[in-house]
Short mmCIF file of C-alpha atoms and ligand atoms in Angstrom, two decimals:
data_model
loop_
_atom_site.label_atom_id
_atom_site.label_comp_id
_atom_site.label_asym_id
_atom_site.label_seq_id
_atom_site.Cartn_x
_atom_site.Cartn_y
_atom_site.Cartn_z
CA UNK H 1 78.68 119.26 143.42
CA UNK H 2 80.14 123.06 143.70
CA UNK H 3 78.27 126.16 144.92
CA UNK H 4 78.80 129.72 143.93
CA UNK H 5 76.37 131.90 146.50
CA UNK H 6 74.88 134.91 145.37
CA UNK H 7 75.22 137.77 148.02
CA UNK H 8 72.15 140.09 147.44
CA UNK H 9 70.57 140.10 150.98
CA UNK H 10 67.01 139.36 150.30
CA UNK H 11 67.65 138.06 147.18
CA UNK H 12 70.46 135.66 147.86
CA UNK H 13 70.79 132.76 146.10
CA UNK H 14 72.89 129.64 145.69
CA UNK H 15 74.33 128.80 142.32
CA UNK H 16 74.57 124.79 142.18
CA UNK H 17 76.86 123.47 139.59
CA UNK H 18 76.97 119.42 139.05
CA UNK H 19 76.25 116.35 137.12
CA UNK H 20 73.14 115.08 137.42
CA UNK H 21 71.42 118.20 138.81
CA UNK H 22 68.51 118.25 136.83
CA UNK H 23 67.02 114.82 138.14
CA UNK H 24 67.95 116.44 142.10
CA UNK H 25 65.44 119.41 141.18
CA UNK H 26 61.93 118.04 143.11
CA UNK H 27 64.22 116.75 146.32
CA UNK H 28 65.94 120.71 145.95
CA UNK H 29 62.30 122.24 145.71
CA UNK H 30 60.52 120.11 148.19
CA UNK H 31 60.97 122.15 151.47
CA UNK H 32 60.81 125.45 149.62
CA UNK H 33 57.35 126.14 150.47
CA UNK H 34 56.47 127.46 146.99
CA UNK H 35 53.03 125.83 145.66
CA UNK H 36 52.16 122.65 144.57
CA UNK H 37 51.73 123.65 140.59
CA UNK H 38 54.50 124.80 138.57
CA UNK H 39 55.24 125.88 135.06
CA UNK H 40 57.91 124.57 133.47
CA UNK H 41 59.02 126.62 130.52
CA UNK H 42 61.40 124.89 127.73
CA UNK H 43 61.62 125.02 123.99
CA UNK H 44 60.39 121.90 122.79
CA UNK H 45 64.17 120.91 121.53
CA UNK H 46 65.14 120.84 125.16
CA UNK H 47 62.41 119.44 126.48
CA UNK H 48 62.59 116.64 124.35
CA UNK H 49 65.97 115.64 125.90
CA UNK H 50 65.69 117.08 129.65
CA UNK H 51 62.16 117.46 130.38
CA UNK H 52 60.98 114.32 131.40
CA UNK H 53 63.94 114.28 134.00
CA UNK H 54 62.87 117.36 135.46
CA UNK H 55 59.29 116.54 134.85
CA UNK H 56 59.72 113.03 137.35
CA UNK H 57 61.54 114.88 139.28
CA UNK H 58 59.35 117.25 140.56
CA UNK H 59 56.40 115.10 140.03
CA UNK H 60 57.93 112.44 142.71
CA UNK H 61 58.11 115.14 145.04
CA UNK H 62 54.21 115.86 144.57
CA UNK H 63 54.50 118.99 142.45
CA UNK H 64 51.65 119.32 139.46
CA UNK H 65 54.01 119.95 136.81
CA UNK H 66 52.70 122.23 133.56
CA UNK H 67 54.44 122.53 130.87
CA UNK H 68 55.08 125.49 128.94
CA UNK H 69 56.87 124.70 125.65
CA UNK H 70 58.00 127.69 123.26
CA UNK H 71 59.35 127.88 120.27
CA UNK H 72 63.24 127.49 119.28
CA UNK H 73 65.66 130.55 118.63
CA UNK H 74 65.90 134.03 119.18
CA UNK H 75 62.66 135.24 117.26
CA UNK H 76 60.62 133.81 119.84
CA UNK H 77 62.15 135.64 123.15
CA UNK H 78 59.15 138.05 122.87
CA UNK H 79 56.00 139.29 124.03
CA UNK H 80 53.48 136.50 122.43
CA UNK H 81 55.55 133.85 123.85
CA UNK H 82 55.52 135.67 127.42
CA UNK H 83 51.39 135.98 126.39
CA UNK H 84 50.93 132.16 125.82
CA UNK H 85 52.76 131.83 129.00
CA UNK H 86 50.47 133.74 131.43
CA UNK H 87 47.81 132.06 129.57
CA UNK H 88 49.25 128.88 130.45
CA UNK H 89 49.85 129.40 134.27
CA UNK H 90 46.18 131.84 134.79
CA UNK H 91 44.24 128.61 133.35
CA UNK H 92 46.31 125.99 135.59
CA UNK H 93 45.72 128.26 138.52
CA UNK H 94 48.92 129.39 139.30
CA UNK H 95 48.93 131.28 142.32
CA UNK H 96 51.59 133.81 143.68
CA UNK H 97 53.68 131.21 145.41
CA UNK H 98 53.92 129.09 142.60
CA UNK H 99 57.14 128.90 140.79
CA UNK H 100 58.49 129.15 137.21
CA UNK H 101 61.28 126.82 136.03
CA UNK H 102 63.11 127.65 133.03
CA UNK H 103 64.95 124.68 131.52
CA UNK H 104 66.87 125.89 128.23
CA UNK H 105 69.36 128.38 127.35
CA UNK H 106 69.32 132.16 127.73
CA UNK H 107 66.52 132.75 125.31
CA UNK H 108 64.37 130.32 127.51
CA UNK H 109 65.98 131.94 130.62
CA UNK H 110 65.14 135.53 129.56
CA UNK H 111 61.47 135.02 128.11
CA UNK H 112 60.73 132.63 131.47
CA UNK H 113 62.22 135.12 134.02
CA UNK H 114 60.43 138.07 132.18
CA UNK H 115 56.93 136.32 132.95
CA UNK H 116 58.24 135.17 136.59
CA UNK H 117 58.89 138.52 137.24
CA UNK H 118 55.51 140.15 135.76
CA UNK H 119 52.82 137.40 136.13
CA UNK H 120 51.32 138.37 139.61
CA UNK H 121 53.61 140.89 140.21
CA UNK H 122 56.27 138.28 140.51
CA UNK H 123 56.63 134.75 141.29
CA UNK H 124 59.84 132.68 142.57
CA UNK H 125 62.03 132.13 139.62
CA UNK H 126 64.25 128.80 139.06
CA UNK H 127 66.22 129.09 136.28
CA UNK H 128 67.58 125.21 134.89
CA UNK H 129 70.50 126.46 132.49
CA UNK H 130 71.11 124.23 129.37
CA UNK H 131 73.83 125.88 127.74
CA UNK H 132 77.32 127.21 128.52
CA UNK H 133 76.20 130.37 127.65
CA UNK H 134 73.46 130.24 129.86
CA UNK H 135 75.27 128.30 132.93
CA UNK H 136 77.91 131.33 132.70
CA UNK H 137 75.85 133.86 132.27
CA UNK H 138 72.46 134.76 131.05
CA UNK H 139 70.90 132.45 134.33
CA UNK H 140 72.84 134.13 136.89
CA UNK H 141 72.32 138.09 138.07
CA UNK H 142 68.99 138.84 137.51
CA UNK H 143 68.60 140.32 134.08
CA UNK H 144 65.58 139.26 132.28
CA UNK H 145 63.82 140.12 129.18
CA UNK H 146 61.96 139.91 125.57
CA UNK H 147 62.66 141.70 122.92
CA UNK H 148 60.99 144.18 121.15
CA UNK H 149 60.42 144.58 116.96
CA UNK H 150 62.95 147.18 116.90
CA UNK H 151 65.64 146.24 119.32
CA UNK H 152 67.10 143.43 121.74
CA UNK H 153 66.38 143.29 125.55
CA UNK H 154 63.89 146.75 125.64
CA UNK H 155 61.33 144.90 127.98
CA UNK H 156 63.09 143.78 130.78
CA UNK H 157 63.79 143.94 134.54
CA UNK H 158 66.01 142.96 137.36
CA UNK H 159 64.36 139.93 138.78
CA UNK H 160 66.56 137.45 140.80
CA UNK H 161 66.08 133.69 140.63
CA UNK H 162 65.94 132.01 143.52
CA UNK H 163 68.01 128.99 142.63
CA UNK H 164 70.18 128.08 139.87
CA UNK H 165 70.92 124.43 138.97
CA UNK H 166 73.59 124.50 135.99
CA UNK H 167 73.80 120.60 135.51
CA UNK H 168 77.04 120.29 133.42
CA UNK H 169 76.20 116.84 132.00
CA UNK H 170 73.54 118.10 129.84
CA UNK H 171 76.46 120.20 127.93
CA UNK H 172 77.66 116.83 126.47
CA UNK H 173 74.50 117.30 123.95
CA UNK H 174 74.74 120.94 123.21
CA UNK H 175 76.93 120.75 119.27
CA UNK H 176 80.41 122.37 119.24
CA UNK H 177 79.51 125.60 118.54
CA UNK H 178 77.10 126.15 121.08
CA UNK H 179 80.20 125.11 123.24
CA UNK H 180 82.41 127.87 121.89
CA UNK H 181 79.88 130.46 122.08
CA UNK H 182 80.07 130.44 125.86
CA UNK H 183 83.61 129.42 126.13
CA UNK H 184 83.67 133.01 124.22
CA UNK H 185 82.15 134.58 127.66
CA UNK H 186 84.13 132.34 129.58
CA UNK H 187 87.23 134.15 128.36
CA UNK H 188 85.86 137.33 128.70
CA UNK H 189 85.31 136.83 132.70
CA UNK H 190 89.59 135.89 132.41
CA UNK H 191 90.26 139.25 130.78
CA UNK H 192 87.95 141.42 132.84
CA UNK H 193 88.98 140.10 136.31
CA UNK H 194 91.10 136.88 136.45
CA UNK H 195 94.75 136.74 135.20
CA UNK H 196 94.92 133.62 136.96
CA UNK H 197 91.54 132.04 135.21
CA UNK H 198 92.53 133.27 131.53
CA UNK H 199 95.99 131.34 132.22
CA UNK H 200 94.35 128.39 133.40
CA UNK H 201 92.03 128.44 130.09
CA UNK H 202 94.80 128.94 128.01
CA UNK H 203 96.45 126.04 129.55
CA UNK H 204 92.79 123.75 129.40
CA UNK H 205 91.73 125.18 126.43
CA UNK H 206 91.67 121.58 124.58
CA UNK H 207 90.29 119.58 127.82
CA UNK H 208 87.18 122.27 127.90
CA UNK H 209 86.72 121.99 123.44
CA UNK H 210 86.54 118.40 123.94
CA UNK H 211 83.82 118.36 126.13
CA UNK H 212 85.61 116.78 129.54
CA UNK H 213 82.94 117.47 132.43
CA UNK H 214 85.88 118.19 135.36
CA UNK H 215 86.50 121.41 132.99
CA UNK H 216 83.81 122.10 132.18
CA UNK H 217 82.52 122.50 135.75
CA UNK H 218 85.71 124.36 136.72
CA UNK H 219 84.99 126.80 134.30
CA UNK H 220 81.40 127.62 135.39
CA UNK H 221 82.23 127.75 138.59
CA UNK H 222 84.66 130.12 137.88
CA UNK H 223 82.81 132.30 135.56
CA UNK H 224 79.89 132.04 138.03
CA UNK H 225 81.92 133.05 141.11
CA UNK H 226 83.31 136.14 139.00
CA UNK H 227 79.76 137.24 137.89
CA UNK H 228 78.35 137.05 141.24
CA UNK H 229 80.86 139.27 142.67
CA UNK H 230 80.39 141.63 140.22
CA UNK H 231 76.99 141.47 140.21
CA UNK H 232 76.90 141.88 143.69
CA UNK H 233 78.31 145.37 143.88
CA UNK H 234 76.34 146.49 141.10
CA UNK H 235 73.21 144.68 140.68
CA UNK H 236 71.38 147.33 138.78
CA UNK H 237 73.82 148.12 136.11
CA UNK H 238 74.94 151.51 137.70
CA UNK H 239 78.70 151.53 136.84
CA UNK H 240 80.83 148.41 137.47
CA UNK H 241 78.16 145.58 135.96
CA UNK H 242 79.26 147.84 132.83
CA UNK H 243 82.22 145.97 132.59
CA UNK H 244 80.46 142.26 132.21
CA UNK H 245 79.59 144.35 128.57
CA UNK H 246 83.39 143.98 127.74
CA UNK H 247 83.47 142.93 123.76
CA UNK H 248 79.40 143.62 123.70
CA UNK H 249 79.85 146.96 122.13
CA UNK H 250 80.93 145.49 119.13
CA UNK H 251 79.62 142.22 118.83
CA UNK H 252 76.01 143.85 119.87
CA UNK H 253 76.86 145.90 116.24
CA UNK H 254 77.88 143.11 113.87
CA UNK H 255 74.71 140.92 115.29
CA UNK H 256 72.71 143.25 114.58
CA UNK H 257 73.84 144.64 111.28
CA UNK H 258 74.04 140.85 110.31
CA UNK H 259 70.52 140.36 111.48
CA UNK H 260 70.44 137.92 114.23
CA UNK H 261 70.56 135.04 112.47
CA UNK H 262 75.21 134.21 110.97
CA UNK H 263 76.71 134.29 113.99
CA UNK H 264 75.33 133.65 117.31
CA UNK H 265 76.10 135.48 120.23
CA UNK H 266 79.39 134.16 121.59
CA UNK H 267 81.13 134.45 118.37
CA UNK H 268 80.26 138.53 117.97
CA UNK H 269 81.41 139.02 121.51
CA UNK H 270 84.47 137.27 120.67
CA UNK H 271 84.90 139.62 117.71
CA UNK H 272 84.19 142.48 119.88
CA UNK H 273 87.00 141.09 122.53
CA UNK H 274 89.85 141.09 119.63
CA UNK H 275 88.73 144.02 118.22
CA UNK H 276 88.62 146.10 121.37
CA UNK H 277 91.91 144.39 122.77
CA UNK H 278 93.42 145.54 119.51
CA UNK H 279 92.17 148.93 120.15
CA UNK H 280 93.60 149.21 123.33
CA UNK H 281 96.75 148.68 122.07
CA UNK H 282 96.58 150.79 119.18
CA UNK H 283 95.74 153.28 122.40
CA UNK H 284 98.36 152.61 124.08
CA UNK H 285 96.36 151.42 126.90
CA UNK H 286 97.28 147.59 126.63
CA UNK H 287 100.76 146.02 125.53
CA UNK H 288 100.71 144.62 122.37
CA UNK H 289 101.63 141.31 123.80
CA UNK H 290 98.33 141.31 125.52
CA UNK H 291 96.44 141.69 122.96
CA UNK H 292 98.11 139.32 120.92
CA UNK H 293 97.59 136.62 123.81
CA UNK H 294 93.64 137.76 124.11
CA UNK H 295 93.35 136.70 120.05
CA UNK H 296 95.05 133.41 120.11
CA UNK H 297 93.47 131.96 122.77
CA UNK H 298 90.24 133.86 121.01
CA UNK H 299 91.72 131.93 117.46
CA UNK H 300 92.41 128.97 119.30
CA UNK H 301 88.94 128.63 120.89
CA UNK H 302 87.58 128.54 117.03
CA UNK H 303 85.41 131.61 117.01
CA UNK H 304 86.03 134.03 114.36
CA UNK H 305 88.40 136.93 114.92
CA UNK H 306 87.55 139.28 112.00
CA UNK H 307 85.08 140.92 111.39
CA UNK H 308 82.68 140.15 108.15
CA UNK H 309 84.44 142.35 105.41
CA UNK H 310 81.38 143.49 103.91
CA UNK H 311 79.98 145.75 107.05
CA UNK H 312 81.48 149.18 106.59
CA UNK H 313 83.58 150.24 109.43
CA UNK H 314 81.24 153.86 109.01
CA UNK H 315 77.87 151.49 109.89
CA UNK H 316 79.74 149.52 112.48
CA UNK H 317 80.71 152.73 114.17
CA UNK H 318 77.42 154.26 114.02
CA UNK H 319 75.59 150.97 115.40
CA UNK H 320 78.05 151.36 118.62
CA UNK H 321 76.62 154.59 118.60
CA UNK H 322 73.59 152.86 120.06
CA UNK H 323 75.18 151.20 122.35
CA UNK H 324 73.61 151.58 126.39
CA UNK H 325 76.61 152.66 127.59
CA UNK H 326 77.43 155.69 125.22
CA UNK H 327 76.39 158.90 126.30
CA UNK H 328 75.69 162.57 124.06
CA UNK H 329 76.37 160.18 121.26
CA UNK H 330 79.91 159.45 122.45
CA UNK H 331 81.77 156.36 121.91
CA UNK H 332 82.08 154.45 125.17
CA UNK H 333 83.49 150.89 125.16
CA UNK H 334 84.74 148.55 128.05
CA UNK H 335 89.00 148.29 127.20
CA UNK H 336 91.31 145.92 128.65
CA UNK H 337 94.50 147.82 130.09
CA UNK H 338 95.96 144.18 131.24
CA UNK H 339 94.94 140.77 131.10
CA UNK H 340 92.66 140.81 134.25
CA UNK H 341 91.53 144.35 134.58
CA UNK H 342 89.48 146.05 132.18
CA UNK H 343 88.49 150.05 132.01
CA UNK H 344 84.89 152.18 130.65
CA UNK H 345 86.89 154.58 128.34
CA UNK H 346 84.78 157.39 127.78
CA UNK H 347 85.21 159.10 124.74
CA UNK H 348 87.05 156.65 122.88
CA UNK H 349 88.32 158.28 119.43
CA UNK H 350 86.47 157.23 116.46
CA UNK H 351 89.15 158.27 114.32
CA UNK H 352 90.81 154.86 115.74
CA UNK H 353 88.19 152.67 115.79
CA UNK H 354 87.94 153.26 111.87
CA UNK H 355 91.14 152.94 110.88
CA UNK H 356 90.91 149.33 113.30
CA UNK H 357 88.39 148.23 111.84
CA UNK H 358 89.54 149.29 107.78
CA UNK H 359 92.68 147.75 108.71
CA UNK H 360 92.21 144.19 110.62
CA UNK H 361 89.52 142.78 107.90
CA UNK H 362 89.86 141.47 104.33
CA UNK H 363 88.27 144.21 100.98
CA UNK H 364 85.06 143.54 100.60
CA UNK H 365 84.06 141.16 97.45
CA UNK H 366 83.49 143.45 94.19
P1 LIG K 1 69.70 129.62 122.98
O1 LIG K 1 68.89 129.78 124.19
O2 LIG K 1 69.07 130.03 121.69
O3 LIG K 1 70.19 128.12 122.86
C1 LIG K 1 71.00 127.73 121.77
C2 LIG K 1 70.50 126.44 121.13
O4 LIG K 1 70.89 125.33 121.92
C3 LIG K 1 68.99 126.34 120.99
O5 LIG K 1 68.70 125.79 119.74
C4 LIG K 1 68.61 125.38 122.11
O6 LIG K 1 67.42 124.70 121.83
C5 LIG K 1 69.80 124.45 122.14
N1 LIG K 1 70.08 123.78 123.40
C6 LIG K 1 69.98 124.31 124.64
N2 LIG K 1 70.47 123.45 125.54
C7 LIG K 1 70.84 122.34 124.88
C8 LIG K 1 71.44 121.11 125.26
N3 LIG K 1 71.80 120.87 126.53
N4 LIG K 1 71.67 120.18 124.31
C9 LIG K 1 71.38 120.44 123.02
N5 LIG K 1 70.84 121.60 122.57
C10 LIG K 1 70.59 122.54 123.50
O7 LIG K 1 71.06 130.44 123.07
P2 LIG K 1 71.99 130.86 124.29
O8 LIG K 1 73.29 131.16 123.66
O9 LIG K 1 71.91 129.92 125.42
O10 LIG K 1 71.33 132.22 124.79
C11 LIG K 1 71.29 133.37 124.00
C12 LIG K 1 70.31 134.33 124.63
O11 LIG K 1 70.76 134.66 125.94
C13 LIG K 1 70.14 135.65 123.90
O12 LIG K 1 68.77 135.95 123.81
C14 LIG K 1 70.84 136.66 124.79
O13 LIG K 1 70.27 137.95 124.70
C15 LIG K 1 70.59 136.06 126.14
N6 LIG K 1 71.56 136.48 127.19
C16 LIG K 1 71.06 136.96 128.34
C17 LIG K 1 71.91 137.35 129.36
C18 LIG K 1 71.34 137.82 130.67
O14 LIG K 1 72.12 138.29 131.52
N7 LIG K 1 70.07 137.69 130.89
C19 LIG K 1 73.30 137.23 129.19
C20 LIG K 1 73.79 136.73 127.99
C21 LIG K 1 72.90 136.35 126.97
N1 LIG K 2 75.29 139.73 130.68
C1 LIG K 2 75.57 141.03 131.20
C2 LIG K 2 75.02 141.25 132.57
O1 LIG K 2 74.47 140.35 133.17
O2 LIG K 2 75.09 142.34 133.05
#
């Protein structure tokens, strides 16, 4: 088993990375001092494979285990799930020291931390990741949320878990392209901060696509250890947590101008990396090489590099627009100037986005 502390004074945390966590999580509990009951939050996918281990788990360590099962995909990180949750854990008697666990990916791990962090005022989060994605990312620095009708992520807050248990066996029943979707943030933390890790991924690529759990685990432990120290200097998204964003700008744009539903997150942020790493170039900011080095591994990975001809590069444009980061209406994007460091370019000329974006994707159909 690896570890990957969290350094956020009272709201450290240990990041525990392993096979076979899940059935460890009573005996990692038991001491805690948290209440007897907990809720248990999973879609019912995921609790059909992992629940019952969790479920003995806890229950051999004499926790009351209640589950909370929600519904599968996106369209149900919102506030009627969060509703049926505080139903759920008011009517069991959930108390203030009671925890919630959140076994799933990040749309369980959002929607569960977002009533952990409200219900009571807050209550100590676990968060069980499920998914690369969710291993790498979405369980680890505090940001939780649902969305709202009109937008992605608009009721949230910072709320730390107080222990993360990414079990990397339970990746070997997550399908292929769940797998690339977070090897597509797994990348990104290579480009942003780690020559050395984007090397080593080029070089593993084929050992992490085919599943093989000594990767695997490498690589969350590596993305993990580079989120937490980024995290750690900027836990409230002030300035350098900006960068964890790199690729987002875009890939936030095509999901939603696609609607949620063709490509899943992983493959829009790796869009967004190729497109941004070719517009760095283009800038002058990154060498060519780079760029080309940031698509083929990109290519390689199987995630798509272009961008759907049939979104206008106008309407792409104005969706970044929306983005958090851009400011007066400005374009600001997150731009790799080598593999390993990455810059918030302020400003960035539209002019070159467009002609980017006309140029790197097939005509749309007639
Ligand atoms: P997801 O939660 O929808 O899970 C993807 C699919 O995999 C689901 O159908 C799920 O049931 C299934 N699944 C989960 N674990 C499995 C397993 N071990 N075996 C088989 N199937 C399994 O998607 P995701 O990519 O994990 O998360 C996407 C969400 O994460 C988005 O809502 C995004 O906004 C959020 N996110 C949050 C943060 C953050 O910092 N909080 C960061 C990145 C993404
Ligand atoms: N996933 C981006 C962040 O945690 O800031």
């Amino acid at each position: 088993m690896k570890t990957v502390p969290v350094n956020l004074g009272t709201r450290s945390y240990t990041i525990y990375i392993g096979e076979g966590l899940l059935g460890k999580t009573g005996k990692l509990l038991e001491f805690s001092g948290y209440g007897k009951t907990v809720l248990l939050v999973s879609n019912s996918q995921v609790f059909q494979l992992y629940g019952g281990i969790v479920q003995s788990s806890l229950e051999s360590c004499g926790f009351e285990v209640v589950p909370g099962i929600t519904g599968t995909g996106e369209e149900h990180k919102n506030l009627a799930t969060a509703e049926k949750l505080y139903d759920l854990a008011y009517t069991a008697g959930l108390d203030r020291r009671c925890a919630i666990l959140a076994l799933g990916g990040g749309v369980v791990g959002d929607v569960a931390g977002f009533v952990a962090a409200t219900y009571m005022r807050g209550v100590p989060l676990i968060q069980l990741p499920t998914t690369l994605l969710a291993q790498v990312d979405s369980s680890v620095g505090g940001k939780v949320a649902v969305n709202h009708p009109r937008g992605k992520n608009i009721i949230g807050a910072f709320y730390q878990p107080k222990l993360v248990l990414a079990d990397t066996s339970v990746l070997q029943t997550l399908p292929p392209r769940e797998i690339r979707s977070g090897l597509a943030e797994v990348i990104k933390y290579g480009i942003i901060r780690s020559p050395g890790f984007f090397t080593w991924l080029e070089e593993n690529l084929s050992g992490l696509l085919s599943g093989k759990p000594e990767f695997l685990t490498e690589a969350v432990q590596e993305s993990c250890r580079i989120k937490a120290r980024v995290v750690e200097k900027d836990e409230t998204d002030q300035g350098l947590r900006a960068i964890l964003n790199f690729g987002h700008t875009l890939g936030h744009a095509v999901e939603s101008l696609t609607g949620y539903g063709v490509f899943n997150h992983g493959e829009a942020v790796g869009m967004g990396m190729v497109a941004a790493a070719q517009l760095a170039a283009a800038l002058g900011l990154l060498p060519e090489k780079e760029a080309e080095r940031i698509t083929v591994l990109i290519r390689r990975t199987g995630l798509p590099v272009e961008i759907p001809g049939d979104l206008p590069a106008d309407v792409l444009v104005a969706a970044m627009r929306q983005d958090k980061k851009a400011s007066a209406g400005r374009l600001t994007m997150v731009l790799p100037v080598e593999i390993g460091r990455v810059e918030v370019v302020r400003n960035v000329p539209e002019t070159a986005v467009l002609k980017l974006l006309d140029s790197s994707r097939p005509f749309p159909e007639p």
